Amino acid sequence: MNFLHAGEVAALGTAVCWTVTMMAFESAGRRVGSLVVNLTRLFIGFAYLSLFTWVTRGLPFPTDADAHAWFWLTLSGLIGFVIGDLALFRSLLVLGARVAMLMMSLVPPMTALFGWLVLDETLHALDWLGMTLTLFGVSLVIFERREDENGKRLFSFPIFGILLGIVAALGQAAGL
């Protein structure tokens, strides 16, 4: 069967799964804490990934990888899983799932910037435009102001939560 819109359906399904997952992680984090949720998720993911690689490759761990590959795998995991995910799961509690996931939309532009700066990848004008539009859209939500009962203008979201969201996005981007 030739499914004409498979890409669109896959993208929509991914967005739904991300939304449900982040709302569940936010709820669980409020009950038991962000660190417990993050560590539990990592252990379950590690078990499933080990089982999958054991079934598909005959090895539960990539013991056939050389030291160079292990170095980069470890560094990527420390930056992405430890720093990025710790900040993400905490930002879910401080900002809520909607804004925390909005902050994660900065990951692709940040990854592209890291690729440009570190790996000397080429970015074209359309790439820069896309990154600028993403940053502008996130900024519109993040820097929205409201007034308190005295008419004093306040940020809508705590600065600590915004910083956690930026660290989470930077950790994910650098880990990638």
PDB file of N, CA, C and O in Angstrom, residues 71-82 171 174-176:
ATOM      1  N   PHE A  71      34.647   7.110  23.948  1.00  0.00           N
ATOM      2  CA  PHE A  71      34.890   8.460  24.450  1.00  0.00           C
ATOM      3  C   PHE A  71      33.772   9.400  24.014  1.00  0.00           C
ATOM      4  O   PHE A  71      33.186  10.113  24.826  1.00  0.00           O
ATOM      5  N   TRP A  72      33.455   9.396  22.703  1.00  0.00           N
ATOM      6  CA  TRP A  72      32.435  10.304  22.187  1.00  0.00           C
ATOM      7  C   TRP A  72      31.043   9.914  22.660  1.00  0.00           C
ATOM      8  O   TRP A  72      30.202  10.778  22.922  1.00  0.00           O
ATOM      9  N   LEU A  73      30.781   8.624  22.779  1.00  0.00           N
ATOM     10  CA  LEU A  73      29.501   8.158  23.300  1.00  0.00           C
ATOM     11  C   LEU A  73      29.315   8.607  24.752  1.00  0.00           C
ATOM     12  O   LEU A  73      28.250   9.100  25.140  1.00  0.00           O
ATOM     13  N   THR A  74      30.360   8.470  25.548  1.00  0.00           N
ATOM     14  CA  THR A  74      30.310   8.880  26.953  1.00  0.00           C
ATOM     15  C   THR A  74      30.143  10.389  27.083  1.00  0.00           C
ATOM     16  O   THR A  74      29.308  10.874  27.864  1.00  0.00           O
ATOM     17  N   LEU A  75      30.918  11.145  26.329  1.00  0.00           N
ATOM     18  CA  LEU A  75      30.818  12.603  26.380  1.00  0.00           C
ATOM     19  C   LEU A  75      29.425  13.071  25.954  1.00  0.00           C
ATOM     20  O   LEU A  75      28.811  13.928  26.602  1.00  0.00           O
ATOM     21  N   SER A  76      28.914  12.493  24.884  1.00  0.00           N
ATOM     22  CA  SER A  76      27.577  12.840  24.409  1.00  0.00           C
ATOM     23  C   SER A  76      26.527  12.520  25.466  1.00  0.00           C
ATOM     24  O   SER A  76      25.618  13.318  25.715  1.00  0.00           O
ATOM     25  N   GLY A  77      26.640  11.369  26.085  1.00  0.00           N
ATOM     26  CA  GLY A  77      25.688  10.975  27.127  1.00  0.00           C
ATOM     27  C   GLY A  77      25.749  11.875  28.340  1.00  0.00           C
ATOM     28  O   GLY A  77      24.719  12.250  28.896  1.00  0.00           O
ATOM     29  N   LEU A  78      26.950  12.232  28.764  1.00  0.00           N
ATOM     30  CA  LEU A  78      27.086  13.118  29.927  1.00  0.00           C
ATOM     31  C   LEU A  78      26.478  14.490  29.655  1.00  0.00           C
ATOM     32  O   LEU A  78      25.760  15.045  30.489  1.00  0.00           O
ATOM     33  N   ILE A  79      26.753  15.023  28.476  1.00  0.00           N
ATOM     34  CA  ILE A  79      26.227  16.350  28.153  1.00  0.00           C
ATOM     35  C   ILE A  79      24.718  16.291  27.916  1.00  0.00           C
ATOM     36  O   ILE A  79      23.963  17.096  28.457  1.00  0.00           O
ATOM     37  N   GLY A  80      24.270  15.331  27.120  1.00  0.00           N
ATOM     38  CA  GLY A  80      22.849  15.259  26.774  1.00  0.00           C
ATOM     39  C   GLY A  80      21.977  14.699  27.881  1.00  0.00           C
ATOM     40  O   GLY A  80      20.985  15.316  28.271  1.00  0.00           O
ATOM     41  N   PHE A  81      22.342  13.528  28.406  1.00  0.00           N
ATOM     42  CA  PHE A  81      21.494  12.883  29.407  1.00  0.00           C
ATOM     43  C   PHE A  81      21.655  13.491  30.794  1.00  0.00           C
ATOM     44  O   PHE A  81      20.674  13.711  31.497  1.00  0.00           O
ATOM     45  N   VAL A  82      22.892  13.741  31.203  1.00  0.00           N
ATOM     46  CA  VAL A  82      23.095  14.231  32.565  1.00  0.00           C
ATOM     47  C   VAL A  82      22.733  15.712  32.667  1.00  0.00           C
ATOM     48  O   VAL A  82      21.824  16.094  33.402  1.00  0.00           O
ATOM     49  N   GLY A 171      22.212  21.463  26.409  1.00  0.00           N
ATOM     50  CA  GLY A 171      22.697  20.113  26.684  1.00  0.00           C
ATOM     51  C   GLY A 171      22.293  19.131  25.607  1.00  0.00           C
ATOM     52  O   GLY A 171      23.101  18.308  25.171  1.00  0.00           O
ATOM     53  N   ALA A 174      24.310  20.106  22.321  1.00  0.00           N
ATOM     54  CA  ALA A 174      25.727  19.728  22.401  1.00  0.00           C
ATOM     55  C   ALA A 174      25.887  18.207  22.436  1.00  0.00           C
ATOM     56  O   ALA A 174      26.836  17.665  21.863  1.00  0.00           O
ATOM     57  N   GLY A 175      24.953  17.517  23.085  1.00  0.00           N
ATOM     58  CA  GLY A 175      25.002  16.060  23.105  1.00  0.00           C
ATOM     59  C   GLY A 175      24.816  15.462  21.720  1.00  0.00           C
ATOM     60  O   GLY A 175      25.417  14.443  21.380  1.00  0.00           O
ATOM     61  N   LEU A 176      23.998  16.104  20.918  1.00  0.00           N
ATOM     62  CA  LEU A 176      23.794  15.648  19.534  1.00  0.00           C
ATOM     63  C   LEU A 176      25.035  15.896  18.716  1.00  0.00           C
ATOM     64  O   LEU A 176      25.413  15.141  17.853  1.00  0.00           O
TER      65      LEU A 176
END
